Coordinates of C-alpha atoms and ligand atoms in Angstrom, one line a residue:
X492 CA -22.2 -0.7 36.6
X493 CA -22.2 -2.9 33.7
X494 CA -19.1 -5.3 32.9
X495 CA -17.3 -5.2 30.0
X496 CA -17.1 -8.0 27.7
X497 CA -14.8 -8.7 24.5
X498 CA -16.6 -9.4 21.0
X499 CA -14.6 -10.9 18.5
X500 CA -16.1 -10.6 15.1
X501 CA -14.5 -13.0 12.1
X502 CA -15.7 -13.8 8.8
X503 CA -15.3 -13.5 4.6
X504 CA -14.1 -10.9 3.0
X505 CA -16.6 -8.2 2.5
X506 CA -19.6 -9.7 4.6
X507 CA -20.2 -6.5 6.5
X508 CA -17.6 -7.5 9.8
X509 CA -16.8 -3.9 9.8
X510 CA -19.8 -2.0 9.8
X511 CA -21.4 -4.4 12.3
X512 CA -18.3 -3.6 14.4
X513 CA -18.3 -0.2 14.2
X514 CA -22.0 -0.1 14.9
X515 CA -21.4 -1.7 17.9
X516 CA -18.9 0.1 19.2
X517 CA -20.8 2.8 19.2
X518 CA -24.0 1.8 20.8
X519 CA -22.0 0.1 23.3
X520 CA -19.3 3.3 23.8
X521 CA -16.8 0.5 23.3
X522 CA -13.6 0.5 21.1
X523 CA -13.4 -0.5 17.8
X524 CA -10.3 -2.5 16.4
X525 CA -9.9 -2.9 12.6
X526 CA -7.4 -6.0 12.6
X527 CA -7.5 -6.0 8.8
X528 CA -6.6 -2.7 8.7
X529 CA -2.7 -3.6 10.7
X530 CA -2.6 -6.4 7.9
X531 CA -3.1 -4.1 4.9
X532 CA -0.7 -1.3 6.4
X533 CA 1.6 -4.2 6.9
X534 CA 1.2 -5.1 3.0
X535 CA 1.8 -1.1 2.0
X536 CA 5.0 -1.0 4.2
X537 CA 6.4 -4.5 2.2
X538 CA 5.1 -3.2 -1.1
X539 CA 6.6 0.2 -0.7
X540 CA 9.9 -0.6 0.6
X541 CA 10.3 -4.3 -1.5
X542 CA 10.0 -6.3 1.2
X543 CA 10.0 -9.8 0.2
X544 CA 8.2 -12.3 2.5
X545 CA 10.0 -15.3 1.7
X546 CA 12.8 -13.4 3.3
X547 CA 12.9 -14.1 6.9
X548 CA 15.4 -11.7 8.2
X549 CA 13.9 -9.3 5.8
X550 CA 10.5 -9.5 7.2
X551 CA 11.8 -9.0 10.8
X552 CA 13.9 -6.3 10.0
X553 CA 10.8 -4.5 8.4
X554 CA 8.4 -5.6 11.2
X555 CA 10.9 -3.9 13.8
X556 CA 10.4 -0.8 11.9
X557 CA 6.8 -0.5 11.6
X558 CA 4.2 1.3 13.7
X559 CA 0.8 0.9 13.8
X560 CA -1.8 2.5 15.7
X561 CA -5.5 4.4 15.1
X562 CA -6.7 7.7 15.5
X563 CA -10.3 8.7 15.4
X564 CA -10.6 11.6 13.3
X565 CA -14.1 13.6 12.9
X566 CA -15.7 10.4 13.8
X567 CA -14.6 7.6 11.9
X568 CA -11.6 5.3 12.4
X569 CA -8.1 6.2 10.5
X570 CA -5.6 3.5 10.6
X571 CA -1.8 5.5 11.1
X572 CA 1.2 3.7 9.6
X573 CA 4.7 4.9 11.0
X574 CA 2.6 8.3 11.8
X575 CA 1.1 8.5 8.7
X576 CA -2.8 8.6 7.8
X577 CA -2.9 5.4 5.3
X578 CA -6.5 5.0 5.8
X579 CA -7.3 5.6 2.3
X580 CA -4.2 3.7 0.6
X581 CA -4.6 0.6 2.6
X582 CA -8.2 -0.2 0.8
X583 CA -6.7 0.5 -2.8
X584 CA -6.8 -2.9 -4.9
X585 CA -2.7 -2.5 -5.2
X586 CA -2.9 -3.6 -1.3
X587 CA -6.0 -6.2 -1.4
X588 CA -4.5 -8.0 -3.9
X589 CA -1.5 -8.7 -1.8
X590 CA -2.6 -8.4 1.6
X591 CA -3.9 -12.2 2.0
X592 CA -0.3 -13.8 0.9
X593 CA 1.2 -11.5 3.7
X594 CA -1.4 -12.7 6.5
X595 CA -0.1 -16.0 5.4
X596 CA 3.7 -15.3 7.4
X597 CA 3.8 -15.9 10.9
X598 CA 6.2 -13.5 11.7
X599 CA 3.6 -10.8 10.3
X600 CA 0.9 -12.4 12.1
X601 CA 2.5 -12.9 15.5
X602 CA 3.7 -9.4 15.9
X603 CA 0.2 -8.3 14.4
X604 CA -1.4 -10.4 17.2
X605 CA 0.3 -9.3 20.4
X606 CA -0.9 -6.1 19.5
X607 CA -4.3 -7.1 19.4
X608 CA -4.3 -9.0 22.4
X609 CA -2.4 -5.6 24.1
X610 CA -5.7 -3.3 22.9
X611 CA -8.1 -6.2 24.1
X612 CA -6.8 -6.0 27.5
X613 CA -9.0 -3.9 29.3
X614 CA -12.1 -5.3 27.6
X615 CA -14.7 -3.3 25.8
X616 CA -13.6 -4.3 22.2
X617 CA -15.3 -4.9 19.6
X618 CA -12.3 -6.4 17.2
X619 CA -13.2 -8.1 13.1
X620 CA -10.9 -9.6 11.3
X621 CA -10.3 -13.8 10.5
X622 CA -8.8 -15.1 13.3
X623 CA -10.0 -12.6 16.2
X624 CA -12.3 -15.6 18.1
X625 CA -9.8 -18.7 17.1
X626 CA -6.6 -17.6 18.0
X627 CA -6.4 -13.4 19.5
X628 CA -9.3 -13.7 21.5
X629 CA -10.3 -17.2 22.9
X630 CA -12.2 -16.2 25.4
X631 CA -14.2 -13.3 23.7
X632 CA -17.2 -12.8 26.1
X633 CA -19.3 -13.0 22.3
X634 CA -18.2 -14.8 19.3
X635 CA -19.8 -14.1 16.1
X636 CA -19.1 -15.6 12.8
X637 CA -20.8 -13.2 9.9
X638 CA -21.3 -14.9 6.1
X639 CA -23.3 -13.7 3.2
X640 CA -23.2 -15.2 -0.7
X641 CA -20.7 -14.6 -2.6
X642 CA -23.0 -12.0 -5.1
X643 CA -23.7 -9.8 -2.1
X644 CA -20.3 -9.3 -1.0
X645 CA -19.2 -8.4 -4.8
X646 CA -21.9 -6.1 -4.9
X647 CA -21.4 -4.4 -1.5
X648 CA -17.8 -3.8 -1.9
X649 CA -18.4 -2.7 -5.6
X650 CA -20.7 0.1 -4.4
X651 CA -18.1 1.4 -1.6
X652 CA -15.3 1.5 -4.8
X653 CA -18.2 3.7 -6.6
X654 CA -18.9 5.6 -3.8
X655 CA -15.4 6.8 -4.0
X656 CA -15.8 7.6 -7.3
X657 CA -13.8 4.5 -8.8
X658 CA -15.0 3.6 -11.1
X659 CA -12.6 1.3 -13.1
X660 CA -13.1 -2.3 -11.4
X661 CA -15.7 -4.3 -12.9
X662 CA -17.8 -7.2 -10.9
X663 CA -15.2 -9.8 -12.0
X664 CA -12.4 -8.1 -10.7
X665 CA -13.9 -7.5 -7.2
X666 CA -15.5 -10.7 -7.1
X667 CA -12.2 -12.1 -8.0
X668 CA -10.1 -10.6 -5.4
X669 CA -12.4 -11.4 -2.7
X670 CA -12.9 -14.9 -3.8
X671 CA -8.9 -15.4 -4.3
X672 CA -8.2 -13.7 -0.5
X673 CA -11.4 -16.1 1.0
X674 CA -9.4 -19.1 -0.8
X675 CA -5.7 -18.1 0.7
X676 CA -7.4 -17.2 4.1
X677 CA -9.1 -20.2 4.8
X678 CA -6.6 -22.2 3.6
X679 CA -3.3 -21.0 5.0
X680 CA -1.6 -23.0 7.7
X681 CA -0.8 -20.1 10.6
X682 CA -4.6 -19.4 11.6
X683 CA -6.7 -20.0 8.9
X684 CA -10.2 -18.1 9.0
X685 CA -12.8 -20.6 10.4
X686 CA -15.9 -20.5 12.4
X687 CA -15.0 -21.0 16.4
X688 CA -16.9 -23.7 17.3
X689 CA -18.4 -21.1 20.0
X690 CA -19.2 -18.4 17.4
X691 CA -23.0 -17.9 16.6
X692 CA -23.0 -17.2 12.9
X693 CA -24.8 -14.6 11.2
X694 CA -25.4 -14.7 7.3
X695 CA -26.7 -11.2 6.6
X696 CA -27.3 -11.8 2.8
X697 CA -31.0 -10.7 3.1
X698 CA -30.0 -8.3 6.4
X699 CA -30.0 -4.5 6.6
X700 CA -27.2 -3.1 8.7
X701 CA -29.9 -2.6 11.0
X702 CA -31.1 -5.9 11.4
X703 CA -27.9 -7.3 11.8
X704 CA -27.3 -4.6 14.1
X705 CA -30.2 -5.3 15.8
X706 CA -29.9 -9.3 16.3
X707 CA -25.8 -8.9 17.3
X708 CA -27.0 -5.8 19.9
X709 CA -29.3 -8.3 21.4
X710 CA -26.9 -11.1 21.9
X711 CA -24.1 -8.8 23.3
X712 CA -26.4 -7.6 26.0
X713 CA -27.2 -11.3 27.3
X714 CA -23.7 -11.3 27.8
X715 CA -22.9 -8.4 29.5
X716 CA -26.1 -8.8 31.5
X717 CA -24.7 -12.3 32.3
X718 CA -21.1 -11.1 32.9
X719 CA -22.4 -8.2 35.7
X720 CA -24.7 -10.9 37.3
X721 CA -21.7 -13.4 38.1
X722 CA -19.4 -11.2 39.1
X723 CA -22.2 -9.3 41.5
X724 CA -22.7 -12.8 42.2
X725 CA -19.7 -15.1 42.5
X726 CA -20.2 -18.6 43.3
Ligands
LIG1146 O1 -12.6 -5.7 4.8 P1 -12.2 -6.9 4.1 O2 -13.2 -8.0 4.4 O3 -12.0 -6.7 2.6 O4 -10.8 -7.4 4.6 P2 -10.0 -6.9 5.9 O5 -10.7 -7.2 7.1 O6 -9.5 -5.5 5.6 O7 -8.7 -7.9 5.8 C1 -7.8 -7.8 4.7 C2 -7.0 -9.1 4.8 O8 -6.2 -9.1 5.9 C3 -7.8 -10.4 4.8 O9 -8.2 -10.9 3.5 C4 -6.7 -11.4 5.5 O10 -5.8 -11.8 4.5 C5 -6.0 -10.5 6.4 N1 -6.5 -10.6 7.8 C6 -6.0 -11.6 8.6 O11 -5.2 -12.5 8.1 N2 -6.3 -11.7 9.9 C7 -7.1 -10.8 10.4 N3 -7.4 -10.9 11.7 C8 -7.6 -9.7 9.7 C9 -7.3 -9.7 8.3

């Protein structure tokens, strides 16, 4: 019986973290953890109920009254805020253009965290997000760090808006918000999104999901293989 490991996947906005993830999850029949998606329900909950988040008391008072969890429905992942299916409001622009100044609180992001580190607890995750191999998973098992240019990203994320027949965001304004969260991210001082210096990084600019796939598959089964051999074999 294999051993399960953790794999902690961080990176920009819009490089693909997601879809690697999910893919992985699913080959590996592990769970899949969207942390971004517990920031942006965080972000509709202070939006809709005029939370401000220079308001200390107000931000615990709100983060005491939120609930978060995810339900898979006909296959794909939908992210439940206070028992609600916000799966398709938390991706709106209205919530990416404030989600990265409320990852910026520490309040937000320590109750956001001990979450996490509750779902990672009986291993088998496969977790994205910015800060998922720094700070809520240390010791992930794997440790990948995913990049691609800037032009990619824009143009990725601009097909998923058109997919979903919107159609009223130009290039600039997605390239915009993903540049602007990317600058806040990195550069906020509660867990700024860097590379672990353990993560092997992956810049999928001129990768298919399948070859990304592919090369991530092959990494995380060096580590389970080498997880089930020293525990079959402690020293
Ligand atoms: O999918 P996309 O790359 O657009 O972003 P996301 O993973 O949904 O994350 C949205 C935002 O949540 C990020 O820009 C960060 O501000 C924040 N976030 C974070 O601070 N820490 C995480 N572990 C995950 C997301």
């Amino acid at each position: 019986m294999n051993e399960k490991i953790v794999i902690a996947i961080d990176g920009y906005a819009a490089c693909g973290k997601s879809t690697l993830a999910k893919d992985l999850a699913k080959s590996l029949k592990y769970a899949y953890v969207d942390s971004g998606a517990m920031y942006r329900a965080v972000t509709l909950y202070f939006l809709d109920n005029n939370v401000d988040i220079k308001d200390e008391t107000a931000v615990e008072l709100a983060l005491n009254n939120i609930k978060i969890h995810f339900e898979n429905i006909e296959g794909k992942n939908h992210t439940f805020l206070n028992d609600t299916d916000v799966e398709e409001e938390i991706r709106t622009m209205r919530i990416s253009d404030f989600v990265s100044p409320v990852s910026t609180v520490s309040a937000v992001r320590r109750a956001m965290v001990k979450q996490q580190q509750a779902m990672g607890e009986t291993k088998g995750v496969v977790m994205d997000g910015r800060d998922i191999g720094t700070v809520v998973f240390k010791n992930a098992e794997l440790k990948l760090f995913l990049t691609a240019s800037p032009k990619v990203r824009t143009e990725r994320r601009l097909a998923e808006w058109q997919n979903k027949g919107v159609t009223d965001l130009s290039f600039d304004d997605v390239q915009k918000n993903l540049l602007d969260r990317d600058h806040i991210d990195s550069t906020r001082e509660d867990s700024p999104l860097r590379q672990a210096e353990d993560a092997i990084v992956i810049d999928n600019s001129e990768l298919s999901p399948k070859q990304q796939m592919e090369r991530a598959l092959d990494l995380a089964t060096k580590q389970i293989e080498k997880k089930t051999l020293i525990d079959v074999n402690p020293s």
